[in-house]
Short mmCIF file of C-alpha atoms in Angstrom, two decimals:
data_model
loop_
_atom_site.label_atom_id
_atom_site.label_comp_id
_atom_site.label_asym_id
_atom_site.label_seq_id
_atom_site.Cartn_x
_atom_site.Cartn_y
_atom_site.Cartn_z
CA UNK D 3 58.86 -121.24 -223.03
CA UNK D 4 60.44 -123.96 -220.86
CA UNK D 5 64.29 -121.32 -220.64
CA UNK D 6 61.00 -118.45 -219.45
CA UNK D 7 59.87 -120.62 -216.95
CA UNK D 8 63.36 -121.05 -215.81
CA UNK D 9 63.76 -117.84 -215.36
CA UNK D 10 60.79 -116.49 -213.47
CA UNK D 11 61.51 -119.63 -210.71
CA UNK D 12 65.50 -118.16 -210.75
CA UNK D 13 64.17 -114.60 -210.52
CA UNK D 14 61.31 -116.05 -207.80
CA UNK D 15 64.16 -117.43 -205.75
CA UNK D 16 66.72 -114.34 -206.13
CA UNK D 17 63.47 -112.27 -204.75
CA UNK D 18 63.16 -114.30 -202.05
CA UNK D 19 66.30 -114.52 -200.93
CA UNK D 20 67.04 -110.95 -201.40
CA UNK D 21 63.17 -110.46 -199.17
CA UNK D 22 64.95 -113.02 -196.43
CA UNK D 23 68.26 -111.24 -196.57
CA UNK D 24 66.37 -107.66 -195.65
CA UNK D 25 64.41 -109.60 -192.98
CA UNK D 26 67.74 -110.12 -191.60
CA UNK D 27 69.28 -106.61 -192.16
CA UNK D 28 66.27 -105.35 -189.87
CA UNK D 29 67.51 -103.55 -186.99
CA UNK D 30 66.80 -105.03 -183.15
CA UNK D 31 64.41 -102.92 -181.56
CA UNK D 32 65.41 -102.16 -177.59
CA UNK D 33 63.34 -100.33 -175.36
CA UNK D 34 64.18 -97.92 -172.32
CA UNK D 35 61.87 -96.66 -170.25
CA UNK D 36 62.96 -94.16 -168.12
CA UNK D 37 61.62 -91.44 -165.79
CA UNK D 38 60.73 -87.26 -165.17
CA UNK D 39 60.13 -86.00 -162.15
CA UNK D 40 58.74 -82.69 -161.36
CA UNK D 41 61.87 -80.50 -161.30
CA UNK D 42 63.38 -82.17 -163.85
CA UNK D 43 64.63 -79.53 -166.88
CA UNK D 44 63.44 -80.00 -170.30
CA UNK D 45 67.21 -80.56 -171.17
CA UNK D 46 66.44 -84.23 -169.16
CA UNK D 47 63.91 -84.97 -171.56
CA UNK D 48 65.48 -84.15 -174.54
CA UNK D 49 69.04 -85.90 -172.87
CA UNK D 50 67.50 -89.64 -173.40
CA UNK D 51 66.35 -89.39 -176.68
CA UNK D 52 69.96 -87.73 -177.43
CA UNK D 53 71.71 -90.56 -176.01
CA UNK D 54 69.59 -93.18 -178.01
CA UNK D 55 70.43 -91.41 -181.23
CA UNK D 56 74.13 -91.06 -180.79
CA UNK D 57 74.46 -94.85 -179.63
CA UNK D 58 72.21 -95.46 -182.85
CA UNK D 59 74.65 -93.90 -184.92
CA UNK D 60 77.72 -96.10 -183.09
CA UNK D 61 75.31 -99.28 -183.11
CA UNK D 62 73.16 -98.99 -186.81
CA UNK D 63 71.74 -102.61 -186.13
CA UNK D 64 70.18 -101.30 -182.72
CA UNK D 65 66.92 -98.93 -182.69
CA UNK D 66 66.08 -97.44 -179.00
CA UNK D 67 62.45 -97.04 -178.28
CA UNK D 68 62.54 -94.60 -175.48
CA UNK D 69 59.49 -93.97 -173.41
CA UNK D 70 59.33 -91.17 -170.33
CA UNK D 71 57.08 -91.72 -167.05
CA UNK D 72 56.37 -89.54 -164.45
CA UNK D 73 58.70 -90.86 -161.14
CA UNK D 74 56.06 -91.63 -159.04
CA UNK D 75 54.61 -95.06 -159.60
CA UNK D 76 57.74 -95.97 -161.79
CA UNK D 77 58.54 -99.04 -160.00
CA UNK D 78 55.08 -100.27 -159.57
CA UNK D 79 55.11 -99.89 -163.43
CA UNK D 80 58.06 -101.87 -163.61
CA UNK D 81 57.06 -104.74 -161.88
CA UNK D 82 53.55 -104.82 -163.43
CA UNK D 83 54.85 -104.88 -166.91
CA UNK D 84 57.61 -107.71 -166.00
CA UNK D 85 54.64 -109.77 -163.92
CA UNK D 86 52.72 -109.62 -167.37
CA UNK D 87 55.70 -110.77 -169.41
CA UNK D 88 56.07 -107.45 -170.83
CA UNK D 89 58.89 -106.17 -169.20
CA UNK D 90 61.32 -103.01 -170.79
CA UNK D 91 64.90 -104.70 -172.49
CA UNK D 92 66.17 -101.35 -170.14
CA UNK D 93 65.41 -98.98 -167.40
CA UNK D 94 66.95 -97.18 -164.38
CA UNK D 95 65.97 -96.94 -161.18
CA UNK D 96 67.50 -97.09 -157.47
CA UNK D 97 66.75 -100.05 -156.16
CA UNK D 98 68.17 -101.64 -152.86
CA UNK D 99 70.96 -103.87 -154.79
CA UNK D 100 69.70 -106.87 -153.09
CA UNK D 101 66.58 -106.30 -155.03
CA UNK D 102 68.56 -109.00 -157.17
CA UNK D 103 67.65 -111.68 -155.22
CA UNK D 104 63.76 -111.41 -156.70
CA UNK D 105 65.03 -112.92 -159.96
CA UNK D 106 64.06 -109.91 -162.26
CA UNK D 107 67.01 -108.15 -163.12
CA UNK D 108 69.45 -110.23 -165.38
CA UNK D 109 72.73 -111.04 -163.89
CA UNK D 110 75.51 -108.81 -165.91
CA UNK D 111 78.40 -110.61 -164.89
CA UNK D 112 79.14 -112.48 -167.47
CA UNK D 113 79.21 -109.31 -170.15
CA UNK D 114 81.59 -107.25 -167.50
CA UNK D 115 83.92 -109.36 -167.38
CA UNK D 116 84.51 -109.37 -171.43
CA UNK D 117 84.02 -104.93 -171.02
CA UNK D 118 86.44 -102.45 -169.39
CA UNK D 119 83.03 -100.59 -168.63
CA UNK D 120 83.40 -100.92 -165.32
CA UNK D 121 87.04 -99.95 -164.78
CA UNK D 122 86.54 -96.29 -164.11
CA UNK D 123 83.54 -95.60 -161.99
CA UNK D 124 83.83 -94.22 -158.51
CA UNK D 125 83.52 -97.02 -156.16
CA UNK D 126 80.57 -95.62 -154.44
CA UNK D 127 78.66 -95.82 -157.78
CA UNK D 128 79.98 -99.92 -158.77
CA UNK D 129 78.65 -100.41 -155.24
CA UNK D 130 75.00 -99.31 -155.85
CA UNK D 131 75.23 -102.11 -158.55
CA UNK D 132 76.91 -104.67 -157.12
CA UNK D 133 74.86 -107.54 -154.90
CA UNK D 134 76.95 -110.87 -153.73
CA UNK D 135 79.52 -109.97 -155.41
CA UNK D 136 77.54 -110.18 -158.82
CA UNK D 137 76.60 -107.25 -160.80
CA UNK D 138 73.17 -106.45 -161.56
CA UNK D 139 73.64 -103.38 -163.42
CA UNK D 140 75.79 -100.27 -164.10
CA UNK D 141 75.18 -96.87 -162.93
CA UNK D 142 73.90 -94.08 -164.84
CA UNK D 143 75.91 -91.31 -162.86
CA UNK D 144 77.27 -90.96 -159.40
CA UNK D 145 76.22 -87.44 -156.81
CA UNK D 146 76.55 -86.70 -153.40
CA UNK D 147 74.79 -84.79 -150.82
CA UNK D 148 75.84 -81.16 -149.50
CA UNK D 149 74.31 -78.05 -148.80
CA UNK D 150 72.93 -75.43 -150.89
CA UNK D 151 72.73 -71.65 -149.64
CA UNK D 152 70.94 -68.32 -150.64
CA UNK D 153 73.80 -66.03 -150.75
CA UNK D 154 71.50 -62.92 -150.85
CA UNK D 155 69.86 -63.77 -147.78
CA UNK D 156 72.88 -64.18 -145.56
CA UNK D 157 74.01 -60.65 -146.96
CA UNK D 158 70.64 -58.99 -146.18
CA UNK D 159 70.77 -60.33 -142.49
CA UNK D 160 74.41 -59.69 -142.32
CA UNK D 161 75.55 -63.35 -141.95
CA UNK D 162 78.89 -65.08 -142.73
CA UNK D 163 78.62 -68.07 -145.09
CA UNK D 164 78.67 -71.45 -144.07
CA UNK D 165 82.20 -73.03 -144.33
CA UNK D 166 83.05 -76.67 -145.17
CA UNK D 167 84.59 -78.27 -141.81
CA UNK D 168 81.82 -76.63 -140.02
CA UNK D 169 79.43 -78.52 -137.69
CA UNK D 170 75.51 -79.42 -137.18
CA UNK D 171 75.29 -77.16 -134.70
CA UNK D 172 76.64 -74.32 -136.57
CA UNK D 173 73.88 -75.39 -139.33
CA UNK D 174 71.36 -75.27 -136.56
CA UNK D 175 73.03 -71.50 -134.91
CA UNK D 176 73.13 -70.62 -138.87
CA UNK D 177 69.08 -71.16 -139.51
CA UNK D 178 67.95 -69.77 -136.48
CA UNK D 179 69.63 -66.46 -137.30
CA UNK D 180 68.85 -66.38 -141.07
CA UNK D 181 65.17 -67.61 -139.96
CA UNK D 182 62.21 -64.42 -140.00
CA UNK D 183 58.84 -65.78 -140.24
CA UNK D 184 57.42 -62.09 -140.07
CA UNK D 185 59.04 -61.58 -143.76
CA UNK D 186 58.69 -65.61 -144.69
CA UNK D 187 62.41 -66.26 -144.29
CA UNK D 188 63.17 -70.02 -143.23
CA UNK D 189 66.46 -71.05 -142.38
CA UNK D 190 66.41 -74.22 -144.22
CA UNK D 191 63.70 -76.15 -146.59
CA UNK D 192 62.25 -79.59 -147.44
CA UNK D 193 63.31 -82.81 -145.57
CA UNK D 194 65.40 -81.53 -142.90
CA UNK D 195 63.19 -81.12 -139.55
CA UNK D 196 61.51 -84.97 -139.76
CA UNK D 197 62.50 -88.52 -140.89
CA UNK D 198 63.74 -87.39 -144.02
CA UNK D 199 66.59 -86.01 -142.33
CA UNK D 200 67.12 -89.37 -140.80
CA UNK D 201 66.37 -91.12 -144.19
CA UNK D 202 68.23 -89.66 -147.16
CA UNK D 203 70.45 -86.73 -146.63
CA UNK D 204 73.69 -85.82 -145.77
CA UNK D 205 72.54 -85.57 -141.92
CA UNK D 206 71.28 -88.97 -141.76
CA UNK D 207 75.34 -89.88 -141.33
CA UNK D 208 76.25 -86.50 -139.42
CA UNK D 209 74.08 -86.99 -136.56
CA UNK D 210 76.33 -89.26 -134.84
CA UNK D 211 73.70 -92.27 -134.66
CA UNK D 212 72.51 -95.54 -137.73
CA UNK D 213 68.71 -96.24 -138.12
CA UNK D 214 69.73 -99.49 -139.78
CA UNK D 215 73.01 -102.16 -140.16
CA UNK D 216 75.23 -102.08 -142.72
CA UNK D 217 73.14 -104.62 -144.53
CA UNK D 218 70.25 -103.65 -143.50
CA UNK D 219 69.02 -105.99 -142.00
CA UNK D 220 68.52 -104.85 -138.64
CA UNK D 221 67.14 -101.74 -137.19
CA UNK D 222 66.89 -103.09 -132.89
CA UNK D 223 70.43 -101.94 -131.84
CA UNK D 224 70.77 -98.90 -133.88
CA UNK D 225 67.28 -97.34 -134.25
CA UNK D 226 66.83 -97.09 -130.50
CA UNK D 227 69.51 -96.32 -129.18
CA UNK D 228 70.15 -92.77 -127.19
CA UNK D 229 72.29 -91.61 -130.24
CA UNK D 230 69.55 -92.66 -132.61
CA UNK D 231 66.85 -90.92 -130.33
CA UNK D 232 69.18 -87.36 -130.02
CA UNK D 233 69.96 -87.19 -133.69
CA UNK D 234 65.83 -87.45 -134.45
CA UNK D 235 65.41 -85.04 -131.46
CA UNK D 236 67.60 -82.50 -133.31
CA UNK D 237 65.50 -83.30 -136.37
CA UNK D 238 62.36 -82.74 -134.91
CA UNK D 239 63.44 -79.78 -132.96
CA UNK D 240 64.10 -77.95 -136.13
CA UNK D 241 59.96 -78.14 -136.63
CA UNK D 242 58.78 -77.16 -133.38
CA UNK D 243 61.05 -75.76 -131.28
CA UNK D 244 63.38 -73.38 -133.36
CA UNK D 245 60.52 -73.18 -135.97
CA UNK D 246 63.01 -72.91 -138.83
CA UNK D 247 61.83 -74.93 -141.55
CA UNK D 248 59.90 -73.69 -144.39
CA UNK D 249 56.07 -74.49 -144.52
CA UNK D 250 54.09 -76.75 -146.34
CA UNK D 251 52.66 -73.93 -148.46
CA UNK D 252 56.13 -73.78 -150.23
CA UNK D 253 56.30 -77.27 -150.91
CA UNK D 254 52.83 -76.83 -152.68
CA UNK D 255 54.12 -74.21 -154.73
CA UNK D 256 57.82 -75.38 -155.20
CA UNK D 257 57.84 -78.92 -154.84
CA UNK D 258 60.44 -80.52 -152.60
CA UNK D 259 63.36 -77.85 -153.74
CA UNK D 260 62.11 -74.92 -152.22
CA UNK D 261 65.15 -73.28 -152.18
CA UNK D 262 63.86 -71.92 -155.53
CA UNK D 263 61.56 -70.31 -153.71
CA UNK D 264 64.48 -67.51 -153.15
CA UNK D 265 62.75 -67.17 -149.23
CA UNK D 266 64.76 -70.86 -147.91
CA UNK D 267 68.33 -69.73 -146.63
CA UNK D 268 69.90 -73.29 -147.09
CA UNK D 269 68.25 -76.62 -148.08
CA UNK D 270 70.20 -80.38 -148.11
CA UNK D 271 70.82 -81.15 -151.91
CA UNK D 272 71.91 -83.55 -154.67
CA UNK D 273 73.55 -82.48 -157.82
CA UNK D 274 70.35 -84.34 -158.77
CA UNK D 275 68.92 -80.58 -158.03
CA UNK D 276 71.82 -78.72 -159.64
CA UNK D 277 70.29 -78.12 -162.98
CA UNK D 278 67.21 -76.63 -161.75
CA UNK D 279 68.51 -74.41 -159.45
CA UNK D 280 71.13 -73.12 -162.13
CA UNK D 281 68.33 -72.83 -164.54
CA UNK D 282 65.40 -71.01 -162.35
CA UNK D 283 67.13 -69.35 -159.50
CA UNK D 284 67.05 -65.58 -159.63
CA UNK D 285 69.52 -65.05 -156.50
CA UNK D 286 73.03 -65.60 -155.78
CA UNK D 287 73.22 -68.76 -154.07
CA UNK D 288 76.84 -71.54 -153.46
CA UNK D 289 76.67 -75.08 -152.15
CA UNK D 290 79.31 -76.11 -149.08
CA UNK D 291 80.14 -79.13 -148.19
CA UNK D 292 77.78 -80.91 -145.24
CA UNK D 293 78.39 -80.42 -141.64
CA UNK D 294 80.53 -82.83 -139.37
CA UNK D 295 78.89 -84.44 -136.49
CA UNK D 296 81.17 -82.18 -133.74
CA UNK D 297 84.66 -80.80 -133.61
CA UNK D 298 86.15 -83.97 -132.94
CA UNK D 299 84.68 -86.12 -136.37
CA UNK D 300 84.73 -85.84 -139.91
CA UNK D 301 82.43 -85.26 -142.20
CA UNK D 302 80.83 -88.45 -143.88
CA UNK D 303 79.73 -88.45 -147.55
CA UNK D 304 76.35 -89.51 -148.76
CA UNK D 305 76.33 -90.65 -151.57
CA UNK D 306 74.13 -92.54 -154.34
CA UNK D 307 73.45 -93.49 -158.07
CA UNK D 308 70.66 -94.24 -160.65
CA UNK D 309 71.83 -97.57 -161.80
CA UNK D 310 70.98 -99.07 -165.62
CA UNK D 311 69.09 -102.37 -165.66
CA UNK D 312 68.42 -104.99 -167.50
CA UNK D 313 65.19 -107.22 -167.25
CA UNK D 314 66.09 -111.02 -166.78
CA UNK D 315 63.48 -112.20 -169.58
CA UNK D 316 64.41 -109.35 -172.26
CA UNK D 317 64.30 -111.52 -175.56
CA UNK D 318 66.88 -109.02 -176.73
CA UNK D 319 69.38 -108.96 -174.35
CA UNK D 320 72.35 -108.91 -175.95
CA UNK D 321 71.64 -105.95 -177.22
CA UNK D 322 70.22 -104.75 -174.27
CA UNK D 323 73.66 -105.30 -173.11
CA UNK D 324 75.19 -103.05 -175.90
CA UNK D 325 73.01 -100.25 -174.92
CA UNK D 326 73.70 -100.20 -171.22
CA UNK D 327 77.49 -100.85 -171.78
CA UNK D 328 77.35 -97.35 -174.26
CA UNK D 329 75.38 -95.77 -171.54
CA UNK D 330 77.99 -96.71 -168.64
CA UNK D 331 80.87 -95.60 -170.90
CA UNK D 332 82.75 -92.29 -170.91
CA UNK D 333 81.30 -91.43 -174.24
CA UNK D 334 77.60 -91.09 -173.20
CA UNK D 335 78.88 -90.01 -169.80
CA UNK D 336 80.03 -86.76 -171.35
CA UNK D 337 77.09 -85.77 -173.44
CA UNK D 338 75.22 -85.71 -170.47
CA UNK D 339 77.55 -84.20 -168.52
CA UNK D 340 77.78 -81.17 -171.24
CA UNK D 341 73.86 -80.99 -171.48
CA UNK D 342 74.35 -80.02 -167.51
CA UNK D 343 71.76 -83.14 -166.91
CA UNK D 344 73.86 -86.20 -164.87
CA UNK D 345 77.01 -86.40 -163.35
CA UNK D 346 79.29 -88.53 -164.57
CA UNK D 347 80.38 -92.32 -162.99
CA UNK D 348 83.63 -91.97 -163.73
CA UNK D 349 86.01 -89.63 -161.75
CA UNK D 350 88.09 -89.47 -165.09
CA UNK D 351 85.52 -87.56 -166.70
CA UNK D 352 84.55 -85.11 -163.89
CA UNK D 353 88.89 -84.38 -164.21
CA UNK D 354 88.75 -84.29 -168.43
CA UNK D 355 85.66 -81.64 -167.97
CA UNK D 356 87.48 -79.21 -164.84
CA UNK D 357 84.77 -80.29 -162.97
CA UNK D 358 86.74 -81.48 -159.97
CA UNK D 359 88.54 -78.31 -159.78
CA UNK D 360 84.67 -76.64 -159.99
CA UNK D 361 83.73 -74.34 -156.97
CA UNK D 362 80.29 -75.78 -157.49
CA UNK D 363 80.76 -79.91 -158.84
CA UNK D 364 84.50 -79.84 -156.85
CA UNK D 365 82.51 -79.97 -153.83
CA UNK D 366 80.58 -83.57 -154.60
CA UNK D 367 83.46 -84.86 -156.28
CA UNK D 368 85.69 -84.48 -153.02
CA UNK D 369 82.55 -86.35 -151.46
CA UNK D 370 82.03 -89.04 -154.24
CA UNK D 371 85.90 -89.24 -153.11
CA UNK D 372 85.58 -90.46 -150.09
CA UNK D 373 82.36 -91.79 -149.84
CA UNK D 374 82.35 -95.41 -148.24
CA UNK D 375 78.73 -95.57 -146.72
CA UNK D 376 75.83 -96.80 -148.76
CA UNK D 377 72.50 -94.56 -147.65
CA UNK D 378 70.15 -96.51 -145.07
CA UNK D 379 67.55 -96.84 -147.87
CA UNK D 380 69.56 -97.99 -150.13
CA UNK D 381 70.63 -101.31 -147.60
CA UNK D 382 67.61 -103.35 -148.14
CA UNK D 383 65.10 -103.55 -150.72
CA UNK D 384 62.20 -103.88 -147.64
CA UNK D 385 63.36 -100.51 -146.44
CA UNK D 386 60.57 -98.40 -147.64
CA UNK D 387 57.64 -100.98 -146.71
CA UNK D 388 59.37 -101.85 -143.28
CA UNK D 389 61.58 -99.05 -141.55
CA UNK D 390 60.28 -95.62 -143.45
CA UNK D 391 56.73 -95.96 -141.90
CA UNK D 392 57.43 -96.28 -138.54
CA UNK D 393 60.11 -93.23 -138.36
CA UNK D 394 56.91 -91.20 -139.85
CA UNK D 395 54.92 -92.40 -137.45
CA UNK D 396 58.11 -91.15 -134.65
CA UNK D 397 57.40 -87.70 -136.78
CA UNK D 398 53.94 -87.65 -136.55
CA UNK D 399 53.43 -88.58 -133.07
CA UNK D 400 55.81 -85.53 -132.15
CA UNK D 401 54.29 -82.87 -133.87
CA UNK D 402 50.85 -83.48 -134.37
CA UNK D 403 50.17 -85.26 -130.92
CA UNK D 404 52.63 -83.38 -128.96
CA UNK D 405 54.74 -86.24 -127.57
CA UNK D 406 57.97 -86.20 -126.40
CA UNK D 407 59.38 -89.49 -125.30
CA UNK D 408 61.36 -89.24 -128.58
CA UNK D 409 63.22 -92.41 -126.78
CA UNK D 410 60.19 -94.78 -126.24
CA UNK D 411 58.79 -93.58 -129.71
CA UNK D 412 62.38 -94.88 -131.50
CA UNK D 413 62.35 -98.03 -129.38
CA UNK D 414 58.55 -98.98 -130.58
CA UNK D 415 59.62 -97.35 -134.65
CA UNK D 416 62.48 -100.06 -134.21
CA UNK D 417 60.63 -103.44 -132.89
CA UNK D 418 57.97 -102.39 -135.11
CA UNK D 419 60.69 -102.30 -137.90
CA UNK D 420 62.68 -105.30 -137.49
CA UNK D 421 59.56 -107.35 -137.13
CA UNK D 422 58.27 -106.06 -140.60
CA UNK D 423 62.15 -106.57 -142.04
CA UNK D 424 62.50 -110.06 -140.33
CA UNK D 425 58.99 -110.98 -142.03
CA UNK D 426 60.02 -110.42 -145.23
CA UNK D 427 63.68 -111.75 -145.28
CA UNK D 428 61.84 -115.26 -144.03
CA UNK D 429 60.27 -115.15 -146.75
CA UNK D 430 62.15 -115.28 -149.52
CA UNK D 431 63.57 -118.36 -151.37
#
């Protein structure tokens, strides 16, 4: 009896240990949220949870909870879960990098310098993730701005297509010609002819003029100045005096990439749009390089990047960590590349795929190639509460109530502006 009892207590403690030892097997549970936006491709969709299986298969102690939300709000989603202690391990979004300074995103530093993650990535990208010299996350891909044009629309009206080395002038000569309202032909689409073109385009550094410093800071000594005031004159212009730009019914219909629309002869683009347009456009249509300021300049890239991020309180950041480090790396950079979903961070991989020799992807890499600028919006994390709103109002004030002292409106936009940004800066820690 006594050698049975011995037994059951051995077998007792085997169990348990052997229940412990399982408890410890279990795999760390990371989540990613992440984001769709209208014209987003069903490939996108399916692209995360591919990526979370394949880094599953590298990383078997490591499960990825993905979850998808729509774009808009995203941020306000971010923050809300983080402010209830309830923040995602993961995410990407574009934030201003010195966004850092609110104390939410964890400071990846340390776990770059032990990687060779970063070693590869255009500089443009490492920028967008960089903030006092610290890194606050890794981006998810790397695109530039240039122009996309309806090929069968320049035939029909018997016009030559754009060039790269040609000017914003020649854009402006080019949609005027293409442009027949009677038929509902535009010349171009979307953000060009208001602030957008001013904001976050290609233009916004071709018009010969800054609507903020370098850091952002400051928007009295750039926003109203005469260059400033021409280069949202020749915005504005597009609206109301050439009456080029496609109307707001299209944008109902087609979202902000009307080009798809087949009736929009060019339209400013990412190779964020690049999969939809290869997916649903039923014309012949090429992308060219952005025009130069004038004869006497060259052209200057915009660029920009989704960057990975990690939240600051993530219990499980280590192998949060893991995850974005796989993400960043050529491997992951490749399936998505081959699902035709994100362009790559690395200029290595855009060469191992042909893509830089592309007539369609050669034309951003030149530009992710010489890209030095970060995009105005992208300069201070208080641009969208302090500078956007007043250039709408410049916008608003010219087309709906008819003014024209574009100069005077730009001079108000700009003390109304750095008040707003000098507010804000004050007050932080």
């Amino acid at each position: 009896m006594k050698k049975l009892i011995v037994l059951l207590v051995l077998l007792s403690l085997t169990l348990t240990g052997m229940t412990a030892l399982a408890q410890d097997d279990e795999p760390t549970i990371v989540t990613w949220w992440a984001t769709e936006r209208g014209r987003d491709t069903a490939e996108t969709r399916d692209l995360h949870f591919q990526l979370a299986r394949a880094f599953e298969e590298e990383n078997p102690n490591i499960q990825v909870a993905v979850s998808l939300y729509p774009s808009r709000g995203f941020a306000t989603r971010i923050l809300t879960a983080v402010a209830a202690g309830q923040g995602p391990d993961v995410w990407y979004h574009y934030y201003s990098p010195d966004v850092a300074t609110q104390g939410f995103l964890a400071d990846l530093t340390p776990y770059i310098e032990e990687s060779d993650v970063d070693e590869l990535w255009f500089t443009s990208a490492e920028r967008r993730a960089v903030y006092d010299g610290r890194y606050y996350g890794v981006p998810r891909d790397a695109v530039s701005g240039f122009i996309a044009y309806n090929k069968d629309l320049f035939d029909a009206a018997g016009v030559s297509y754009p060039e790269e080395g040609w000017t914003i002038e020649d854009y402006r000569a080019l949609a005027n010609q293409l442009t027949d309202r009677e038929n509902d032909v535009y010349g171009v689409g979307a953000i060009v002819g208001g602030e957008g073109c001013m904001l976050w385009s290609p233009f916004s550094f071709n018009l010969g003029a800054e609507i903020t410093s370098p850091d952002g800071r400051d928007t009295v000594g750039y926003m109203d100045t005469p260059e400033a005031a021409a280069a949202m004159r020749w915005c504005l212009e597009l609206v109301t005096e050439d009456q080029v730009t496609a109307p707001a019914e299209l944008m109902d219909q087609f979202g902000e990439l009307v080009f798809l629309s087949g009736r929009v002869a060019m339209q400013s683009i990412s190779d964020w749009e690049i999969p939809a347009i290869t997916e649903q456009a039923d014309f012949e249509w090429d992308v060219v390089a952005p025009p130069r300021f004038d004869e006497d300049s060259e052209v200057i890239p915009w660029t920009d990047s989704y960057v990975y991020y990690v939240w600051s309180d993530s219990p499980r950041q280590e192998a949060a960590w893991t995850l974005v480090e796989w993400l960043a790396s050529p491997a992951a950079q490749r399936i998505a590349a081959e699902a035709g979903v994100w362009t790559p961070n690395s200029p290595a991989v855009w060469e191992e795929l042909g893509w830089d020799e592309d007539p369609i992807a050669g034309v951003s890499y030149n530009q992710l190639q010489a890209a030095e600028r970060v995009p105005n919006y992208l300069r201070s994390q208080y641009f969208w509460d302090c500078v956007a709103g007043p250039l709408s109002d410049v916008r608003t004030l010219w087309i709906e109530a008819g003014e024209r002292d574009v100069e005077a409106m730009m001079a108000d936009a700009a003390q109304s502006a750095q008040a707003c940004l000098d507010e804000n800066y004050a007050a932080l820690p």
